[in-house]
mmCIF file of C-alpha atoms in Angstrom:
data_model
loop_
_atom_site.group_PDB
_atom_site.id
_atom_site.type_symbol
_atom_site.label_atom_id
_atom_site.label_comp_id
_atom_site.label_asym_id
_atom_site.label_seq_id
_atom_site.Cartn_x
_atom_site.Cartn_y
_atom_site.Cartn_z
ATOM 1 C CA MET A 985 23.378 -15.799 -0.157
ATOM 2 C CA GLU A 986 20.791 -17.296 2.207
ATOM 3 C CA GLU A 987 17.700 -18.894 0.801
ATOM 4 C CA SER A 988 14.516 -20.028 2.419
ATOM 5 C CA ILE A 989 13.933 -23.726 1.971
ATOM 6 C CA LYS A 990 10.986 -25.947 2.649
ATOM 7 C CA PRO A 991 11.416 -28.230 5.641
ATOM 8 C CA ILE A 992 13.011 -31.444 4.467
ATOM 9 C CA VAL A 993 10.706 -33.617 6.574
ATOM 10 C CA SER A 994 7.448 -33.049 8.384
ATOM 11 C CA GLN A 995 7.532 -30.825 11.447
ATOM 12 C CA GLU A 996 4.965 -33.111 13.056
ATOM 13 C CA THR A 997 7.394 -35.069 15.207
ATOM 14 C CA ASN A 998 6.979 -37.054 18.387
ATOM 15 C CA MET A 999 9.198 -35.164 20.814
ATOM 16 C CA GLU A 1000 8.151 -37.409 23.706
ATOM 17 C CA GLN A 1001 10.246 -40.344 22.546
ATOM 18 C CA ASP A 1002 13.091 -41.311 24.873
ATOM 19 C CA ALA A 1003 15.751 -41.686 22.188
ATOM 20 C CA PHE A 1004 16.263 -40.649 18.602
ATOM 21 C CA ASP A 1005 17.994 -42.931 16.121
ATOM 22 C CA GLU A 1006 18.463 -39.911 13.854
ATOM 23 C CA PRO A 1007 17.923 -36.177 14.269
ATOM 24 C CA VAL A 1008 14.351 -34.992 13.954
ATOM 25 C CA LEU A 1009 13.108 -31.664 12.676
ATOM 26 C CA ALA A 1010 11.810 -29.612 15.596
ATOM 27 C CA ASN A 1011 9.998 -26.365 16.267
ATOM 28 C CA ILE A 1012 12.527 -24.008 17.857
ATOM 29 C CA ARG A 1013 9.757 -22.307 19.871
ATOM 30 C CA GLU A 1014 9.143 -25.582 21.740
ATOM 31 C CA HIS A 1015 12.840 -26.198 22.497
ATOM 32 C CA TRP A 1016 14.272 -22.692 22.843
ATOM 33 C CA ASP A 1017 14.815 -22.991 26.612
ATOM 34 C CA TRP A 1018 17.572 -25.615 26.240
ATOM 35 C CA VAL A 1019 18.601 -24.885 22.633
ATOM 36 C CA ARG A 1020 19.394 -21.238 23.481
ATOM 37 C CA GLU A 1021 21.973 -22.366 26.051
ATOM 38 C CA GLY A 1022 23.675 -24.534 23.418
ATOM 39 C CA VAL A 1023 23.557 -21.750 20.824
ATOM 40 C CA VAL A 1024 25.215 -19.347 23.289
ATOM 41 C CA GLU A 1025 27.948 -21.921 23.981
ATOM 42 C CA ALA A 1026 28.488 -22.655 20.275
ATOM 43 C CA LEU A 1027 28.641 -18.980 19.308
ATOM 44 C CA ALA A 1028 31.169 -18.301 22.083
ATOM 45 C CA THR A 1029 33.766 -20.284 20.092
ATOM 46 C CA ASP A 1030 33.689 -17.560 17.412
ATOM 47 C CA PRO A 1031 32.493 -14.205 18.752
ATOM 48 C CA GLN A 1032 33.672 -12.520 15.524
ATOM 49 C CA THR A 1033 30.633 -13.770 13.601
ATOM 50 C CA GLY A 1034 28.344 -11.163 15.128
ATOM 51 C CA VAL A 1035 25.551 -13.747 15.220
ATOM 52 C CA MET A 1036 23.353 -13.505 18.295
ATOM 53 C CA PRO A 1037 21.203 -16.337 19.678
ATOM 54 C CA GLU A 1038 18.118 -14.365 18.690
ATOM 55 C CA ASP A 1039 19.344 -14.378 15.067
ATOM 56 C CA VAL A 1040 19.317 -18.186 15.118
ATOM 57 C CA PHE A 1041 15.827 -18.199 16.638
ATOM 58 C CA ALA A 1042 14.542 -15.720 14.028
ATOM 59 C CA ALA A 1043 16.087 -17.684 11.145
ATOM 60 C CA CYS A 1044 14.335 -20.864 12.311
ATOM 61 C CA VAL A 1045 10.984 -19.161 12.927
ATOM 62 C CA SER A 1046 11.077 -17.649 9.418
ATOM 63 C CA ASN A 1047 12.051 -21.009 7.839
ATOM 64 C CA GLN A 1048 15.414 -19.653 6.643
ATOM 65 C CA ALA A 1049 17.002 -22.277 8.915
ATOM 66 C CA HIS A 1050 15.855 -25.525 10.518
ATOM 67 C CA LEU A 1051 16.447 -26.995 13.956
ATOM 68 C CA TRP A 1052 17.280 -30.698 14.115
ATOM 69 C CA ILE A 1053 17.397 -32.277 17.566
ATOM 70 C CA SER A 1054 18.606 -35.620 18.857
ATOM 71 C CA GLU A 1055 19.144 -37.128 22.266
ATOM 72 C CA ASP A 1056 22.761 -35.943 21.938
ATOM 73 C CA GLY A 1057 22.210 -32.258 21.076
ATOM 74 C CA PHE A 1058 21.160 -30.260 18.041
ATOM 75 C CA LEU A 1059 22.153 -28.900 14.631
ATOM 76 C CA VAL A 1060 20.714 -25.903 12.822
ATOM 77 C CA THR A 1061 20.846 -26.115 9.027
ATOM 78 C CA MET A 1062 20.442 -23.439 6.391
ATOM 79 C CA GLY A 1063 20.234 -23.622 2.611
ATOM 80 C CA THR A 1064 22.654 -21.430 0.682
ATOM 81 C CA THR A 1065 23.493 -20.853 -2.962
ATOM 82 C CA GLU A 1066 27.080 -20.311 -4.103
ATOM 83 C CA ALA A 1067 27.418 -16.883 -5.725
ATOM 84 C CA TYR A 1068 29.160 -17.892 -8.965
ATOM 85 C CA SER A 1069 28.354 -21.548 -9.496
ATOM 86 C CA ASN A 1070 24.726 -21.405 -8.276
ATOM 87 C CA GLU A 1071 25.450 -24.662 -6.448
ATOM 88 C CA ARG A 1072 22.878 -25.317 -3.699
ATOM 89 C CA VAL A 1073 24.593 -26.195 -0.438
ATOM 90 C CA LEU A 1074 23.105 -27.325 2.871
ATOM 91 C CA LEU A 1075 25.043 -25.455 5.545
ATOM 92 C CA LEU A 1076 25.340 -27.229 8.899
ATOM 93 C CA TRP A 1077 25.296 -23.820 10.563
ATOM 94 C CA ILE A 1078 25.225 -24.158 14.366
ATOM 95 C CA GLY A 1079 25.808 -27.354 16.282
ATOM 96 C CA TRP A 1080 25.962 -28.292 19.937
ATOM 97 C CA ALA A 1081 26.498 -31.630 21.660
ATOM 98 C CA LYS A 1082 25.664 -32.456 25.275
ATOM 99 C CA GLU A 1083 28.912 -34.409 25.489
ATOM 100 C CA ARG A 1084 31.918 -32.077 25.136
ATOM 101 C CA GLY A 1085 34.149 -33.043 22.214
ATOM 102 C CA ARG A 1086 31.421 -34.921 20.332
ATOM 103 C CA SER A 1087 30.807 -33.891 16.721
ATOM 104 C CA LEU A 1088 27.172 -34.366 15.784
ATOM 105 C CA LEU A 1089 27.732 -33.035 12.285
ATOM 106 C CA LEU A 1090 30.173 -35.857 11.603
ATOM 107 C CA ASP A 1091 28.159 -38.455 13.541
ATOM 108 C CA TYR A 1092 25.029 -37.638 11.545
ATOM 109 C CA GLN A 1093 26.769 -36.959 8.234
ATOM 110 C CA PRO A 1094 25.051 -39.863 6.392
ATOM 111 C CA PHE A 1095 21.641 -38.661 7.608
ATOM 112 C CA PHE A 1096 22.247 -35.070 6.486
ATOM 113 C CA LYS A 1097 23.728 -36.172 3.163
ATOM 114 C CA LYS A 1098 20.520 -38.074 2.413
ATOM 115 C CA GLN A 1099 18.314 -35.194 3.548
ATOM 116 C CA ALA A 1100 20.331 -32.722 1.453
ATOM 117 C CA LYS A 1101 20.272 -34.920 -1.644
ATOM 118 C CA ASP A 1102 16.518 -35.513 -1.316
ATOM 119 C CA ALA A 1103 15.971 -31.729 -1.061
ATOM 120 C CA GLY A 1104 18.041 -30.959 -4.173
ATOM 121 C CA PHE A 1105 21.280 -29.788 -2.578
ATOM 122 C CA SER A 1106 24.586 -30.832 -4.131
ATOM 123 C CA ALA A 1107 26.840 -30.574 -1.055
ATOM 124 C CA LEU A 1108 27.037 -30.246 2.703
ATOM 125 C CA GLU A 1109 29.145 -27.508 4.270
ATOM 126 C CA PHE A 1110 30.177 -26.441 7.758
ATOM 127 C CA ARG A 1111 32.406 -23.684 9.061
ATOM 128 C CA THR A 1112 34.494 -23.800 12.192
ATOM 129 C CA THR A 1113 37.194 -21.961 14.098
ATOM 130 C CA VAL A 1114 38.033 -25.155 15.988
ATOM 131 C CA LYS A 1115 41.182 -26.478 14.325
ATOM 132 C CA ALA A 1116 40.794 -30.006 15.732
ATOM 133 C CA LEU A 1117 37.278 -30.306 14.271
ATOM 134 C CA GLY A 1118 38.558 -29.304 10.826
ATOM 135 C CA GLU A 1119 41.383 -31.819 11.034
ATOM 136 C CA TYR A 1120 38.976 -34.554 12.139
ATOM 137 C CA ALA A 1121 36.574 -33.675 9.308
ATOM 138 C CA GLU A 1122 39.384 -34.055 6.758
ATOM 139 C CA THR A 1123 39.872 -37.647 7.951
ATOM 140 C CA ALA A 1124 36.143 -38.228 7.313
ATOM 141 C CA ASN A 1125 36.251 -37.225 3.612
ATOM 142 C CA TRP A 1126 35.513 -33.511 4.042
ATOM 143 C CA THR A 1127 37.616 -31.117 1.968
ATOM 144 C CA ARG A 1128 38.896 -27.830 3.342
ATOM 145 C CA ARG A 1129 37.996 -25.283 0.717
ATOM 146 C CA GLU A 1130 39.244 -22.060 2.219
ATOM 147 C CA THR A 1131 40.617 -20.407 5.318
ATOM 148 C CA VAL A 1132 39.541 -16.865 6.111
ATOM 149 C CA TYR A 1133 41.678 -14.375 8.046
ATOM 150 C CA THR A 1134 40.451 -10.970 9.155
ATOM 151 C CA SER A 1135 42.329 -7.865 10.290
ATOM 152 C CA LYS A 1136 40.242 -5.150 11.955
ATOM 153 C CA ILE A 1137 40.909 -1.529 10.986
#
């Protein structure tokens, strides 16, 4: 279940700075030209999702998701609630790095853990079809909770 969440930090950010020490919350309308290209590339790794770039844009514009940018790329986060436990989880939904093979979600894990905790979430979550990313995440104290297989009929 998706839930709308308040932005974790102010959307009034200085986007003119040359470098970011940490990701900053950004308005997707102001960055869509380059973010869209990264979203298209990220979604191409799992075309089965049915998510279109415009869905990501719409989710951010309606505050159901938030765009975080850094000098290295971007992450889009979304708050979710687990169906049976009611646990609030911050989903690191779509990520893209300028440098191929770089994992921003793992690089910025401490930042997002703090943001999630401050906003009342109890866990971070990400989903991937990239086996190597999952294996790397397990070495960084992430736990694989499930694997989903689908057979079309």
